[in-house]
Amino acid sequence: RSCVVLCTRGHAELGFQQYRLGHYRAAIDSYRTVVALRPDVSEYWSIYGALLQVAGEDDQAEVALRRSLALEPNESALNNLGTMLYRKGDYPGAADMYRRAIDLNPNDFYYLGNLGDALEADPRTAAQARAPYAQAAQMAQRFIDVKPDEARALAALGWYRAQLGERDAALHLLERAQASGREPGEVAMLVAQALAVLQAAREAGVPESRIATHAVFQRTGLAAPPAGATPPAEHSPAPATPSQGG
């Protein structure tokens, strides 16, 4: 028994480090061993499902996440399963999963933001999205006040501000998130979402000079830098850091 526990923890730690380094396939292999050794631990199935989800293996990820929930309801698996349903276009199902995750942990602003996304995506519930976005923004701001260098949180708050129509605040947050150079994958996705919304600034008549000279728009290709301007600096990628199991 002790050997199984030690081996499981060793593989879990290895998988965690592999994920941090961006070696997703190796991390999946490590966690496949983990769940084979300890198929009775909900958290391990949840992490395994999340890794499969990152790799785009949604069918296998769904099996793992549902296995996790069958063992014990947990917020991470509910949230990730909600994201899978969202990707499939099942927005009401996604919203239900996010609400269940919020019930387990009402203090996680990411879950509230995800709920806003699911509600906003469905024309029948789009009018309900503002409330969770506003609550997520309020909670994320408090988090950023304490941890001002958390790139993913900065980008998420930028997305919420964009969805709430607060363009200047959103752009400032997105610039800070990108400047950190941390968690580039997550940040890039959130920045892309927010800038798709903020593209409406151009359509709404914001002067081209303001758009063309903004570093975020330049960096993401939404605007060319003015003639003779120095291009925005590139930042070295840094791996995202998930919650560690074991």
GROMACS .gro file of C-alpha atoms in nm:
model
  246
    1ARG     CA    1   0.000   0.000   0.000
    2SER     CA    2   0.275   0.245   0.095
    3CYS     CA    3   0.459   0.163  -0.229
    4VAL     CA    4   0.148   0.246  -0.433
    5VAL     CA    5   0.103   0.576  -0.251
    6LEU     CA    6   0.467   0.677  -0.301
    7CYS     CA    7   0.468   0.572  -0.667
    8THR     CA    8   0.145   0.762  -0.726
    9ARG     CA    9   0.278   1.078  -0.567
   10GLY     CA   10   0.599   1.047  -0.767
   11HIS     CA   11   0.415   1.023  -1.097
   12ALA     CA   12   0.178   1.303  -0.995
   13GLU     CA   13   0.471   1.531  -0.913
   14LEU     CA   14   0.640   1.437  -1.240
   15GLY     CA   15   0.323   1.512  -1.435
   16PHE     CA   16   0.288   1.847  -1.261
   17GLN     CA   17   0.642   1.949  -1.352
   18GLN     CA   18   0.597   1.827  -1.709
   19TYR     CA   19   0.285   2.040  -1.738
   20ARG     CA   20   0.469   2.344  -1.603
   21LEU     CA   21   0.733   2.297  -1.873
   22GLY     CA   22   0.468   2.269  -2.143
   23HIS     CA   23   0.531   1.897  -2.204
   24TYR     CA   24   0.162   1.814  -2.219
   25ARG     CA   25   0.186   1.472  -2.381
   26ALA     CA   26   0.438   1.357  -2.121
   27ALA     CA   27   0.219   1.497  -1.843
   28ILE     CA   28  -0.079   1.304  -1.978
   29ASP     CA   29   0.125   0.984  -1.981
   30SER     CA   30   0.231   1.043  -1.621
   31TYR     CA   31  -0.124   1.101  -1.506
   32ARG     CA   32  -0.248   0.799  -1.699
   33THR     CA   33  -0.017   0.602  -1.471
   34VAL     CA   34  -0.148   0.793  -1.169
   35VAL     CA   35  -0.514   0.704  -1.233
   36ALA     CA   36  -0.416   0.344  -1.307
   37LEU     CA   37  -0.246   0.325  -0.967
   38ARG     CA   38  -0.520   0.512  -0.778
   39PRO     CA   39  -0.848   0.492  -0.974
   40ASP     CA   40  -1.038   0.572  -0.654
   41VAL     CA   41  -0.912   0.934  -0.618
   42SER     CA   42  -1.142   1.194  -0.772
   43GLU     CA   43  -0.876   1.466  -0.784
   44TYR     CA   44  -0.643   1.257  -0.999
   45TRP     CA   45  -0.916   1.191  -1.256
   46SER     CA   46  -0.998   1.562  -1.257
   47ILE     CA   47  -0.637   1.661  -1.329
   48TYR     CA   48  -0.604   1.386  -1.591
   49GLY     CA   49  -0.919   1.512  -1.761
   50ALA     CA   50  -0.793   1.870  -1.753
   51LEU     CA   51  -0.465   1.766  -1.916
   52LEU     CA   52  -0.650   1.578  -2.189
   53GLN     CA   53  -0.867   1.884  -2.239
   54VAL     CA   54  -0.560   2.105  -2.284
   55ALA     CA   55  -0.433   1.861  -2.547
   56GLY     CA   56  -0.764   1.879  -2.734
   57GLU     CA   57  -0.864   1.520  -2.659
   58ASP     CA   58  -1.215   1.618  -2.554
   59ASP     CA   59  -1.380   1.276  -2.573
   60GLN     CA   60  -1.127   1.114  -2.342
   61ALA     CA   61  -1.127   1.424  -2.123
   62GLU     CA   62  -1.502   1.403  -2.077
   63VAL     CA   63  -1.478   1.039  -1.969
   64ALA     CA   64  -1.212   1.128  -1.711
   65LEU     CA   65  -1.400   1.431  -1.579
   66ARG     CA   66  -1.724   1.238  -1.542
   67ARG     CA   67  -1.532   0.962  -1.365
   68SER     CA   68  -1.399   1.225  -1.124
   69LEU     CA   69  -1.748   1.359  -1.056
   70ALA     CA   70  -1.888   1.009  -1.006
   71LEU     CA   71  -1.633   0.956  -0.730
   72GLU     CA   72  -1.684   1.297  -0.566
   73PRO     CA   73  -1.835   1.627  -0.686
   74ASN     CA   74  -1.555   1.880  -0.723
   75GLU     CA   75  -1.537   2.231  -0.859
   76SER     CA   76  -1.248   2.176  -1.100
   77ALA     CA   77  -1.412   1.888  -1.286
   78LEU     CA   78  -1.745   2.072  -1.297
   79ASN     CA   79  -1.579   2.382  -1.441
   80ASN     CA   80  -1.379   2.189  -1.699
   81LEU     CA   81  -1.679   1.982  -1.802
   82GLY     CA   82  -1.872   2.308  -1.838
   83THR     CA   83  -1.602   2.434  -2.073
   84MET     CA   84  -1.628   2.118  -2.280
   85LEU     CA   85  -2.005   2.160  -2.310
   86TYR     CA   86  -1.951   2.523  -2.405
   87ARG     CA   87  -1.718   2.417  -2.686
   88LYS     CA   88  -1.986   2.181  -2.812
   89GLY     CA   89  -2.242   2.460  -2.819
   90ASP     CA   90  -2.440   2.330  -2.523
   91TYR     CA   91  -2.455   2.666  -2.349
   92PRO     CA   92  -2.736   2.583  -2.106
   93GLY     CA   93  -2.550   2.265  -2.003
   94ALA     CA   94  -2.229   2.462  -1.960
   95ALA     CA   95  -2.406   2.724  -1.749
   96ASP     CA   96  -2.545   2.450  -1.526
   97MET     CA   97  -2.198   2.306  -1.469
   98TYR     CA   98  -2.054   2.649  -1.391
   99ARG     CA   99  -2.333   2.719  -1.144
  100ARG     CA  100  -2.260   2.390  -0.970
  101ALA     CA  101  -1.890   2.482  -0.951
  102ILE     CA  102  -1.986   2.820  -0.805
  103ASP     CA  103  -2.205   2.648  -0.546
  104LEU     CA  104  -1.897   2.456  -0.429
  105ASN     CA  105  -1.668   2.759  -0.441
  106PRO     CA  106  -1.844   3.097  -0.471
  107ASN     CA  107  -1.512   3.281  -0.429
  108ASP     CA  108  -1.357   3.180  -0.763
  109PHE     CA  109  -1.407   3.464  -1.010
  110TYR     CA  110  -1.309   3.244  -1.305
  111TYR     CA  111  -1.621   3.034  -1.253
  112LEU     CA  112  -1.837   3.346  -1.250
  113GLY     CA  113  -1.670   3.473  -1.566
  114ASN     CA  114  -1.727   3.138  -1.734
  115LEU     CA  115  -2.092   3.152  -1.634
  116GLY     CA  116  -2.111   3.495  -1.793
  117ASP     CA  117  -1.960   3.351  -2.113
  118ALA     CA  118  -2.213   3.068  -2.126
  119LEU     CA  119  -2.508   3.298  -2.063
  120GLU     CA  120  -2.383   3.556  -2.315
  121ALA     CA  121  -2.339   3.291  -2.587
  122ASP     CA  122  -2.706   3.192  -2.579
  123PRO     CA  123  -2.941   3.461  -2.717
  124ARG     CA  124  -3.209   3.340  -2.477
  125THR     CA  125  -2.993   3.420  -2.172
  126ALA     CA  126  -2.754   3.688  -2.303
  127ALA     CA  127  -2.927   3.960  -2.103
  128GLN     CA  128  -2.839   3.771  -1.782
  129ALA     CA  129  -2.464   3.773  -1.849
  130ARG     CA  130  -2.387   4.119  -1.717
  131ALA     CA  131  -2.447   4.029  -1.352
  132PRO     CA  132  -2.192   3.745  -1.330
  133TYR     CA  133  -1.940   3.946  -1.536
  134ALA     CA  134  -1.978   4.239  -1.295
  135GLN     CA  135  -1.939   4.014  -0.993
  136ALA     CA  136  -1.638   3.839  -1.150
  137ALA     CA  137  -1.478   4.176  -1.226
  138GLN     CA  138  -1.527   4.295  -0.869
  139MET     CA  139  -1.373   3.978  -0.725
  140ALA     CA  140  -1.089   3.973  -0.981
  141GLN     CA  141  -1.004   4.335  -0.899
  142ARG     CA  142  -0.969   4.249  -0.531
  143PHE     CA  143  -0.744   3.959  -0.628
  144ILE     CA  144  -0.528   4.181  -0.851
  145ASP     CA  145  -0.498   4.439  -0.576
  146VAL     CA  146  -0.322   4.173  -0.369
  147LYS     CA  147  -0.138   3.996  -0.654
  148PRO     CA  148  -0.078   4.260  -0.923
  149ASP     CA  149   0.150   4.041  -1.135
  150GLU     CA  150  -0.085   3.746  -1.192
  151ALA     CA  151  -0.101   3.749  -1.573
  152ARG     CA  152  -0.399   3.522  -1.622
  153ALA     CA  153  -0.605   3.715  -1.367
  154LEU     CA  154  -0.513   4.044  -1.533
  155ALA     CA  155  -0.619   3.912  -1.873
  156ALA     CA  156  -0.941   3.766  -1.732
  157LEU     CA  157  -1.026   4.097  -1.568
  158GLY     CA  158  -0.954   4.268  -1.899
  159TRP     CA  159  -1.203   4.034  -2.064
  160TYR     CA  160  -1.469   4.107  -1.804
  161ARG     CA  161  -1.413   4.481  -1.840
  162ALA     CA  162  -1.443   4.448  -2.218
  163GLN     CA  163  -1.771   4.261  -2.183
  164LEU     CA  164  -1.896   4.533  -1.949
  165GLY     CA  165  -1.811   4.799  -2.207
  166GLU     CA  166  -1.517   4.946  -2.012
  167ARG     CA  167  -1.275   4.967  -2.304
  168ASP     CA  168  -0.999   5.185  -2.161
  169ALA     CA  169  -0.976   4.980  -1.841
  170ALA     CA  170  -0.979   4.658  -2.045
  171LEU     CA  171  -0.694   4.770  -2.271
  172HIS     CA  172  -0.481   4.874  -1.973
  173LEU     CA  173  -0.528   4.535  -1.809
  174LEU     CA  174  -0.453   4.344  -2.129
  175GLU     CA  175  -0.132   4.540  -2.175
  176ARG     CA  176  -0.025   4.457  -1.820
  177ALA     CA  177  -0.105   4.089  -1.872
  178GLN     CA  178   0.099   4.066  -2.190
  179ALA     CA  179   0.387   4.267  -2.046
  180SER     CA  180   0.430   4.012  -1.767
  181GLY     CA  181   0.535   3.741  -2.012
  182ARG     CA  182   0.374   3.480  -1.787
  183GLU     CA  183   0.115   3.213  -1.876
  184PRO     CA  184   0.128   3.307  -2.246
  185GLY     CA  185  -0.127   3.050  -2.365
  186GLU     CA  186  -0.403   3.146  -2.125
  187VAL     CA  187  -0.327   3.515  -2.162
  188ALA     CA  188  -0.330   3.496  -2.542
  189MET     CA  189  -0.673   3.335  -2.546
  190LEU     CA  190  -0.823   3.592  -2.310
  191VAL     CA  191  -0.658   3.881  -2.494
  192ALA     CA  192  -0.789   3.751  -2.827
  193GLN     CA  193  -1.142   3.730  -2.686
  194ALA     CA  194  -1.128   4.077  -2.539
  195LEU     CA  195  -0.984   4.234  -2.852
  196ALA     CA  196  -1.255   4.075  -3.063
  197VAL     CA  197  -1.500   4.268  -2.847
  198LEU     CA  198  -1.287   4.581  -2.846
  199GLN     CA  199  -1.265   4.577  -3.225
  200ALA     CA  200  -1.608   4.733  -3.198
  201ALA     CA  201  -1.421   5.050  -3.092
  202ARG     CA  202  -1.317   5.100  -3.452
  203GLU     CA  203  -1.667   5.032  -3.576
  204ALA     CA  204  -1.802   5.277  -3.318
  205GLY     CA  205  -1.590   5.557  -3.460
  206VAL     CA  206  -1.292   5.573  -3.224
  207PRO     CA  207  -1.025   5.775  -3.409
  208GLU     CA  208  -0.783   5.559  -3.606
  209SER     CA  209  -0.492   5.747  -3.450
  210ARG     CA  210  -0.588   5.614  -3.105
  211ILE     CA  211  -0.615   5.258  -3.231
  212ALA     CA  212  -0.293   5.271  -3.439
  213THR     CA  213  -0.081   5.398  -3.149
  214HIS     CA  214  -0.206   5.154  -2.887
  215ALA     CA  215   0.053   4.888  -2.801
  216VAL     CA  216  -0.199   4.609  -2.743
  217PHE     CA  217  -0.363   4.659  -3.082
  218GLN     CA  218  -0.019   4.674  -3.246
  219ARG     CA  219   0.108   4.361  -3.077
  220THR     CA  220  -0.197   4.158  -3.173
  221GLY     CA  221  -0.203   4.279  -3.533
  222LEU     CA  222  -0.527   4.476  -3.510
  223ALA     CA  223  -0.335   4.789  -3.606
  224ALA     CA  224  -0.001   4.864  -3.770
  225PRO     CA  225   0.241   5.082  -3.572
  226PRO     CA  226   0.292   5.435  -3.699
  227ALA     CA  227   0.579   5.491  -3.943
  228GLY     CA  228   0.911   5.500  -3.758
  229ALA     CA  229   0.766   5.363  -3.437
  230THR     CA  230   0.953   5.096  -3.242
  231PRO     CA  231   0.761   4.767  -3.250
  232PRO     CA  232   0.635   4.641  -2.911
  233ALA     CA  233   0.887   4.415  -2.740
  234GLU     CA  234   0.842   4.041  -2.759
  235HIS     CA  235   0.820   3.853  -2.430
  236SER     CA  236   0.966   3.512  -2.357
  237PRO     CA  237   0.697   3.250  -2.304
  238ALA     CA  238   0.650   3.105  -1.958
  239PRO     CA  239   0.454   2.788  -1.881
  240ALA     CA  240   0.121   2.804  -1.704
  241THR     CA  241   0.111   2.658  -1.356
  242PRO     CA  242  -0.191   2.443  -1.269
  243SER     CA  243  -0.301   2.330  -0.926
  244GLN     CA  244  -0.091   2.041  -0.811
  245GLY     CA  245  -0.244   1.709  -0.717
  246GLY     CA  246  -0.112   1.452  -0.478
   0.00000   0.00000   0.00000
